[in-house]
CSV table of C-alpha atoms and ligand atoms in Angstrom, one decimal:
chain,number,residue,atom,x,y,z
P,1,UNK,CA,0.0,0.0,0.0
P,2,UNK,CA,1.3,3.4,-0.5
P,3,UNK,CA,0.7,6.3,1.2
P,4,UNK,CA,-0.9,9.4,-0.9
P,5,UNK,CA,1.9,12.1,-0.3
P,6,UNK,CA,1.2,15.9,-1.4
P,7,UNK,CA,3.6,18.4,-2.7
P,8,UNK,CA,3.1,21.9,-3.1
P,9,UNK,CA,6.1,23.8,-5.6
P,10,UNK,CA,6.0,27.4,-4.4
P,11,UNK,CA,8.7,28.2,-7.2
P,12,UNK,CA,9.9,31.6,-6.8
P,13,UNK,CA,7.1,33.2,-5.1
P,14,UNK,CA,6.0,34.7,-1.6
P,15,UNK,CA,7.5,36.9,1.0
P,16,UNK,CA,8.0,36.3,4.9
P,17,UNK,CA,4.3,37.2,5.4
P,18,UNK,CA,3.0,35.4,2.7
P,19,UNK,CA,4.6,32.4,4.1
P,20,UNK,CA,3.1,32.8,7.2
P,21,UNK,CA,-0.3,33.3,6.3
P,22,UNK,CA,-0.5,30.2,3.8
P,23,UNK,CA,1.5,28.1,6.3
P,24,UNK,CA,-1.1,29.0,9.2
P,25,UNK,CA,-4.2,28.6,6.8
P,26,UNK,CA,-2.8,25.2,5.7
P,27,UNK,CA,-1.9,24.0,9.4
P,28,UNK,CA,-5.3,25.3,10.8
P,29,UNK,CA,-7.5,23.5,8.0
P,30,UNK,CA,-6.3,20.3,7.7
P,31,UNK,CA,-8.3,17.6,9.4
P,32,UNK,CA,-7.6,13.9,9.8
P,33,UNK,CA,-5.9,13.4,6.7
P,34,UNK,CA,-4.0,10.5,5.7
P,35,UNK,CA,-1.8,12.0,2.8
P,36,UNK,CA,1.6,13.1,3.7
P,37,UNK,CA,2.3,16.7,3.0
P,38,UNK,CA,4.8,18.8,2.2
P,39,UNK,CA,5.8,22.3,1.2
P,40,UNK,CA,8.8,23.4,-0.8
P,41,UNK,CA,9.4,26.9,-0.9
P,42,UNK,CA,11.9,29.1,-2.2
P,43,UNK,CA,15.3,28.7,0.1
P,44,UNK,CA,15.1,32.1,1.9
P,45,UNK,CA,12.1,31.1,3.2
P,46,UNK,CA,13.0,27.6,4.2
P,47,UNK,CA,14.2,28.3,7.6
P,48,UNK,CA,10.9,30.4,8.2
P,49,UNK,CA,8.9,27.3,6.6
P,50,UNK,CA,10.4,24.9,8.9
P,51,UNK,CA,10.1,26.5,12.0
P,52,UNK,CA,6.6,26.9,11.3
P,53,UNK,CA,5.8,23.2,10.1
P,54,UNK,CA,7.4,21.8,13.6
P,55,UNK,CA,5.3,19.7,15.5
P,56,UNK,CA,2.5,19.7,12.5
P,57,UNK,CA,1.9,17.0,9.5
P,58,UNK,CA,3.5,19.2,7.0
P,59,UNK,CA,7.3,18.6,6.1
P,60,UNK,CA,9.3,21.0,3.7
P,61,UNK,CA,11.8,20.6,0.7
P,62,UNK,CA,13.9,21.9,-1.6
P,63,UNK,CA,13.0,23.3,-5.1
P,64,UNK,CA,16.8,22.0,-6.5
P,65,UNK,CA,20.4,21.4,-4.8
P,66,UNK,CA,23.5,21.2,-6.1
P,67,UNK,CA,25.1,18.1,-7.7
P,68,UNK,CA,27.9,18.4,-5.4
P,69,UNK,CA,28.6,18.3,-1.5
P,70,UNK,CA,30.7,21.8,-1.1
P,71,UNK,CA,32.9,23.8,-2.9
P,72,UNK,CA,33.6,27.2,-5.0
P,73,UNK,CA,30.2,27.2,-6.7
P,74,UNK,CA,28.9,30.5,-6.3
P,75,UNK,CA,25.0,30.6,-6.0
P,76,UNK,CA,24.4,26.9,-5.3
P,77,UNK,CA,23.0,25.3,-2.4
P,78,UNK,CA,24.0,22.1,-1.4
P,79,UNK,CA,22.0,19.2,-0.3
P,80,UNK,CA,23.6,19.1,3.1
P,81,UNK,CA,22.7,22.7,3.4
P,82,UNK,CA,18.9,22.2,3.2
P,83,UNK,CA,19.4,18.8,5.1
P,84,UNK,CA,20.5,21.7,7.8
P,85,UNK,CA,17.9,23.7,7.7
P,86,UNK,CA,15.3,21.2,8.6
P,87,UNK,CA,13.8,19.9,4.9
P,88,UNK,CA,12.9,16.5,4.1
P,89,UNK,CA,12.6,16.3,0.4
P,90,UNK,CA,14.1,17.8,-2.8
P,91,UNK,CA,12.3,18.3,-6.3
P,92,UNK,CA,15.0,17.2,-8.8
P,93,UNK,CA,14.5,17.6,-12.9
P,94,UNK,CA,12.0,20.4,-12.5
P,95,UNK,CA,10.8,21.3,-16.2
P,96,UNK,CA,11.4,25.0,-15.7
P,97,UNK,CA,15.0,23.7,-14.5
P,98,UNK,CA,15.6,21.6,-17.4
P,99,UNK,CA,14.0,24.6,-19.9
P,100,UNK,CA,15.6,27.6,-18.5
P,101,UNK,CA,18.7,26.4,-17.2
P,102,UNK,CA,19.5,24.1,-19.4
P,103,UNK,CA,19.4,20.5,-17.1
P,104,UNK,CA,20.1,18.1,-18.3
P,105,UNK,CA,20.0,14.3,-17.2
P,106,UNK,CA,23.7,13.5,-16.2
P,107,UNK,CA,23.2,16.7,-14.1
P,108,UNK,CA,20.0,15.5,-12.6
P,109,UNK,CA,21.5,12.4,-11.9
P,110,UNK,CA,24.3,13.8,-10.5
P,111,UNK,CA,22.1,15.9,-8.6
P,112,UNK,CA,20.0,12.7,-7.3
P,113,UNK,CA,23.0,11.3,-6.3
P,114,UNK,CA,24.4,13.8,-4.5
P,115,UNK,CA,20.4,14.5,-2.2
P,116,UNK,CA,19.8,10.7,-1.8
P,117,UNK,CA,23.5,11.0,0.5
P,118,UNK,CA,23.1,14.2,2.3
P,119,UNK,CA,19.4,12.3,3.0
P,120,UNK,CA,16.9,14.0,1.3
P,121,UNK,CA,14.3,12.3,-0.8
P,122,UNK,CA,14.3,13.2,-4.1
P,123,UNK,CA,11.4,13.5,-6.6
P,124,UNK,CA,12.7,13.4,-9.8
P,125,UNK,CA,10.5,15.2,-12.0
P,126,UNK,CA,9.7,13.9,-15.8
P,127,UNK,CA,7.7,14.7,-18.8
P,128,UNK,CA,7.1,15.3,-22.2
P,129,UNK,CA,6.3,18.8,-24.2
P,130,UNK,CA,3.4,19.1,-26.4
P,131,UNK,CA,5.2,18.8,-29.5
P,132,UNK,CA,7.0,15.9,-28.6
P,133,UNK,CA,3.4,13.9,-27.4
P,134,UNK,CA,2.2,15.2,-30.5
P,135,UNK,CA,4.8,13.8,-32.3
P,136,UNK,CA,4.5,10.7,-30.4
P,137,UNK,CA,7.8,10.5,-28.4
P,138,UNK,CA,5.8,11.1,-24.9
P,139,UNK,CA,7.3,7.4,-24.0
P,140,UNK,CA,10.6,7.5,-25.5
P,141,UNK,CA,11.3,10.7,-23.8
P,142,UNK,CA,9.9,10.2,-20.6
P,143,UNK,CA,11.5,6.8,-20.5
P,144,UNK,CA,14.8,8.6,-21.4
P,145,UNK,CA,14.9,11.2,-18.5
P,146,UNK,CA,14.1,8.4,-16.6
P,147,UNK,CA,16.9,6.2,-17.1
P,148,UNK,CA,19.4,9.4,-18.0
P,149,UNK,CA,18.8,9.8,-14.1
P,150,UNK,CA,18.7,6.4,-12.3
P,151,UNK,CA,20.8,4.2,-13.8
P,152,UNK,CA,24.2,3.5,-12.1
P,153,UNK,CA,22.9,5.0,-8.8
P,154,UNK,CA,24.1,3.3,-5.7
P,155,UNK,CA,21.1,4.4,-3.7
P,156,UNK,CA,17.8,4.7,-4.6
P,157,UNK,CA,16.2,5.2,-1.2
P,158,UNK,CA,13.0,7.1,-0.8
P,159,UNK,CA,12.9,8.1,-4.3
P,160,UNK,CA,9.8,9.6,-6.1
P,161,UNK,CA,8.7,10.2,-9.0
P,162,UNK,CA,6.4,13.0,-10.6
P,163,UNK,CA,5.2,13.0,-14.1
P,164,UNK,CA,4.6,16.6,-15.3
P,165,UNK,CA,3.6,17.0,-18.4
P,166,UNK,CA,5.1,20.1,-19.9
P,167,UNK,CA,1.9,21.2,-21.4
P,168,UNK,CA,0.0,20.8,-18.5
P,169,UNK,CA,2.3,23.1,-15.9
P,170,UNK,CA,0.8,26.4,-15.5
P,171,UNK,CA,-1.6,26.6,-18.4
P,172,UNK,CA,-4.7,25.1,-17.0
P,173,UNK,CA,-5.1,22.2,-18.7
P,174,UNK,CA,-4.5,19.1,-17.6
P,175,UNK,CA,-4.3,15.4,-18.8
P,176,UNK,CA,-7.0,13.6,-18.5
P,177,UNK,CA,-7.1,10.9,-15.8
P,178,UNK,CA,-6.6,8.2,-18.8
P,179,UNK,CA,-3.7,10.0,-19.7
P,180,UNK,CA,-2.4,10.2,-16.8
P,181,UNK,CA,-2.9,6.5,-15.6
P,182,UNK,CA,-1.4,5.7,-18.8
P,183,UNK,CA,2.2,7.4,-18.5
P,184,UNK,CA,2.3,6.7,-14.7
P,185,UNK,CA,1.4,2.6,-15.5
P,186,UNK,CA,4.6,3.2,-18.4
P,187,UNK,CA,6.8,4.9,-15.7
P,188,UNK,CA,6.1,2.1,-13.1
P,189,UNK,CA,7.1,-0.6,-16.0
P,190,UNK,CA,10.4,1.2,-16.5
P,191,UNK,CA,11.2,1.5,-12.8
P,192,UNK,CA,11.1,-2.3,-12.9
P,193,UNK,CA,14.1,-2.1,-15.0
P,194,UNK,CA,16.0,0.3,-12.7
P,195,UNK,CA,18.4,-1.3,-10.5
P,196,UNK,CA,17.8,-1.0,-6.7
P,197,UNK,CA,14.2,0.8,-7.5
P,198,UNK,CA,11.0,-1.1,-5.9
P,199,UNK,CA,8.9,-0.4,-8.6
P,200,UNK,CA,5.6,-1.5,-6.6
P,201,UNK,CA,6.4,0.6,-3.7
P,202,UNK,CA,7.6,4.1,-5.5
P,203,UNK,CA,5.2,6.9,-5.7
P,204,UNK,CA,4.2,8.3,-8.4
P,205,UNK,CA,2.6,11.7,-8.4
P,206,UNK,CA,0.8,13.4,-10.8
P,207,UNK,CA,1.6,17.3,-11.5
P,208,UNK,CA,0.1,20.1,-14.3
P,209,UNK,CA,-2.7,22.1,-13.2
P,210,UNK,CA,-4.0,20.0,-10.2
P,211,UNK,CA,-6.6,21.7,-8.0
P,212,UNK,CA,-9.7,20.9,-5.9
P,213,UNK,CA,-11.6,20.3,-8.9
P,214,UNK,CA,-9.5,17.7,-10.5
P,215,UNK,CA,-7.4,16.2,-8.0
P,216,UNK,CA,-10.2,13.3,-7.0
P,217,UNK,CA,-10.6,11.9,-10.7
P,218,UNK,CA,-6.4,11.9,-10.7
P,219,UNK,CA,-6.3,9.9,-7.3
P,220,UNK,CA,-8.9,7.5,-8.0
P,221,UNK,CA,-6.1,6.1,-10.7
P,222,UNK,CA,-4.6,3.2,-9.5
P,223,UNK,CA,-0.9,4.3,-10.7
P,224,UNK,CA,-1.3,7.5,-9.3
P,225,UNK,CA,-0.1,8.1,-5.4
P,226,UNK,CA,-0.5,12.2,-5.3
P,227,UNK,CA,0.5,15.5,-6.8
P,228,UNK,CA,3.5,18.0,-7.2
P,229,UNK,CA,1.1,20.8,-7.3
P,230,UNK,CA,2.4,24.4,-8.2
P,231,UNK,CA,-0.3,27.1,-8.5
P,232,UNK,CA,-2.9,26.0,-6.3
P,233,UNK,CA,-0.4,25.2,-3.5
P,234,UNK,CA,-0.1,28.9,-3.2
P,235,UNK,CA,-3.6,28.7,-2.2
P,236,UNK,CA,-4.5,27.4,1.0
P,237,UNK,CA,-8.1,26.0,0.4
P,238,UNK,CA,-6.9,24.9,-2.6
P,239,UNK,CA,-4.2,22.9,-1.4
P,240,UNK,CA,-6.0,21.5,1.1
P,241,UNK,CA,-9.2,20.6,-1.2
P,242,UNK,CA,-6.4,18.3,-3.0
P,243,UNK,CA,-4.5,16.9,0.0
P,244,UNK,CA,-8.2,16.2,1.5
P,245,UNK,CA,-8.8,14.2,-2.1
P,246,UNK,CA,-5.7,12.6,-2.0
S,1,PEP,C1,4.7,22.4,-11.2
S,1,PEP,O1,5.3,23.4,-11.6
S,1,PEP,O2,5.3,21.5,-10.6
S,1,PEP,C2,3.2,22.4,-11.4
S,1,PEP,C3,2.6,21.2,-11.4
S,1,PEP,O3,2.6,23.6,-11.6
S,1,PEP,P1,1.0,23.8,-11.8
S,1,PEP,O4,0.3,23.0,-10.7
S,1,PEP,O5,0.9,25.3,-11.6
S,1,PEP,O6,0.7,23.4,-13.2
């Protein structure tokens, strides 16, 4: 059985008070969920996020990390570093990460790597553009990024994964729940070929455009164990309409 697990991608928004207004929205609505939870926002305002998560159901992560421990590599952060400031989890293969700075999978890997031994849990993010589902290569691609990142790892522990459809992050639509089953059932059959993964036990989340309205449909898919949610988590009803779905 696996446990439903929620993620919510601030990216690069928010301000100290923002931060603590969602958080103490979130915190005061949820109920007697079973979904795991957890918040990633930007890294000034991990410390902040932490110390208000203490004690509560919600557990916070990193948007990236560097692919190495230490070192003279001005502007990274390392994975030991957010290991320090209480976070849990790191999102790894972002789409905006691999569009706008260029990522690709030897890095991510690299990157993987480098969060799995500080002891973070990575989710390694995957998916296809439009064009390239259009054109057919949703599979090959996805497929692609996912062994570009996990083969040859020594340590797969905790891992997750989250299909994100390019053309479904921040546009509004969304795949349809057949769609979705149908790339997460793919991913699951790959991870059977990935050394040291547990391919029945790794979660899978769905992520493009998730909100209260849609989350339900996603979750009732058998291959389908939550959502990296961006928008909506920087909504507190709305992120707690989808963890209470999940
Ligand atoms: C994301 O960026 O991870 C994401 C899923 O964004 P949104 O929910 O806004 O589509």
């Amino acid at each position: 059985m696996r446990r439903s697990l929620v993620v919510g991608n601030w990216k690069m928004n928010g301000s100290e008070a923002f931060v603590e207004k969602l958080l103490a929205d979130l915190i005061g609505g949820l109920s007697e969920q079973q979904a795991e939870i957890a918040v990633c926002p930007g890294y000034v305002h991990i410390a902040q996020a932490t110390s208000l998560c203490a004690g509560t159901p919600v557990v916070v992560g990193g948007q990236d990390c560097s692919h190495v421990q230490s070192g003279a590599y001005t502007g990274e952060v390392a994975a030991a570093m957010l290991c320090d400031l209480g976070c849990q989890w790191v999102i790894l293969g972002h789409s905006e990460r691999r569009q706008y700075h260029g990522e690709l999978s030897a890095l991510i890997g690299a990157k993987l790597a480098a969060a799995v031994e500080a002891g973070l849990r990575p989710i390694l993010c995957v998916g296809e553009t439009r064009e390239q589902r259009e054109n057919g290569d949703a599979e090959t691609i996805v497929a692609s990024q996912l062994r570009g990142a996990l083969l040859e790892q020594a340590n797969l522990s905790g891992l997750v994964v989250a299909y994100e459809p390019v053309w479904a992050i921040g546009t509004g639509l969304t795949a349809s729940p057949e769609q979705a089953q149908e790339m997460h059932a793919f991913i699951r059959s790959c991870l059977e070929e990935i050394p040291g993964v547990d391919a029945g036990a790794t979660r899978l989340l769905y992520g493009g455009s998730v909100k209260g309205a849609n989350a339900a449909e996603l979750f009732f898919q058998p291959d389908i164990d939550g959502a990296l949610v961006g928008g909506a988590a920087l909504d507190a009803t709305e992120f707690l309409a989808i963890i209470n779905a999940a």
